[in-house]
Short mmCIF file of C-alpha atoms in Angstrom, two decimals:
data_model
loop_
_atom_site.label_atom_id
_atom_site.label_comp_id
_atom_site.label_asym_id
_atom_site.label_seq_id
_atom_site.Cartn_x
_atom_site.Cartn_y
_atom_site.Cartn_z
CA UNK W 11 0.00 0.00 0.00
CA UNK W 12 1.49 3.27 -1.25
CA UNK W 13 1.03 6.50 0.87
CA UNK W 14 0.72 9.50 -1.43
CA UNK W 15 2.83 12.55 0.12
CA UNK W 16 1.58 16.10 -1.35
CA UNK W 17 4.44 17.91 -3.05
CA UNK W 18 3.91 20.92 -0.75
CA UNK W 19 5.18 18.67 2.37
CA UNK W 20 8.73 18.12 1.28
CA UNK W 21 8.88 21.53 0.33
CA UNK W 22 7.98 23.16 3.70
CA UNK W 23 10.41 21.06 4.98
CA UNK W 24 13.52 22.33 3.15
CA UNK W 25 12.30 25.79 3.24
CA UNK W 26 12.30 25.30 7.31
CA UNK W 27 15.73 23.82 7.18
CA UNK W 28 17.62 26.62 5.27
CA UNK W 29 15.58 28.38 7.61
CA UNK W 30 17.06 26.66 10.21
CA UNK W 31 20.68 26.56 9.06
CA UNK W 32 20.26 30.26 8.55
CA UNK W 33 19.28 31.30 12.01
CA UNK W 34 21.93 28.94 13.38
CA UNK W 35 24.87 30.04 11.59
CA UNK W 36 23.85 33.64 12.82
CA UNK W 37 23.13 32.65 16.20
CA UNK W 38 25.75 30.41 16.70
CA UNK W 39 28.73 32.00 14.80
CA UNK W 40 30.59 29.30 14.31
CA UNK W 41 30.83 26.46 11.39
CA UNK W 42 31.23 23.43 12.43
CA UNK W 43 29.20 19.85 12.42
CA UNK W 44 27.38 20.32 15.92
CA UNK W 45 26.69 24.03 14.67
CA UNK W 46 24.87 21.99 11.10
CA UNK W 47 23.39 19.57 13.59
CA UNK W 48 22.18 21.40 16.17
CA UNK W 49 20.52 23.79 13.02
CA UNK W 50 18.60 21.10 10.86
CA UNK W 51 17.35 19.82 14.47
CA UNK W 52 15.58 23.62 14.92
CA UNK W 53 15.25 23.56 10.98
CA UNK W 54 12.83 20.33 11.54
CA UNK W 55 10.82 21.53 14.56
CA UNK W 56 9.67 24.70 12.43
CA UNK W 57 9.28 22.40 9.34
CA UNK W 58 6.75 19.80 11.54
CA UNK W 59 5.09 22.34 13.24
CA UNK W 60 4.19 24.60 10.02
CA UNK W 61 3.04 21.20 8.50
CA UNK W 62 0.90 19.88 11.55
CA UNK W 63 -0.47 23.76 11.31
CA UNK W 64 -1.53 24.08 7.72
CA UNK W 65 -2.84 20.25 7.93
CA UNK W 66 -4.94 21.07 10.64
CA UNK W 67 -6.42 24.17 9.27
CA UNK W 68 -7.05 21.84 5.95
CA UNK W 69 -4.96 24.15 3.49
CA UNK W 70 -2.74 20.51 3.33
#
């Protein structure tokens, strides 16, 4: 059984990582792999909670 995944999902979900990696690398200062870490981590919690968001208000 195949789940079908609107394209819009994946889509949020990078946005919300550069996002992420964005704010981190300004926050943080520094470049390094806990910095990139530590970024798509904050990059996913904005990513899931814009997703759970436009689901429930049925624009997803």
């Amino acid at each position: 059984m195949m789940i079908t995944i609107p394209y819009t999902i994946p889509t949020i979900m990078v946005i919300s990582n550069l996002v992420g990696v964005a704010v981190g690398r300004y926050a943080l200062g520094r470049s390094d792999l806990t910095q990139l870490i530590a970024s798509m981590c904050f990059g996913h919690i904005i990513g899931v909670g814009i997703v759970l968001g436009l689901s429930n208000m049925g624009v997803i």
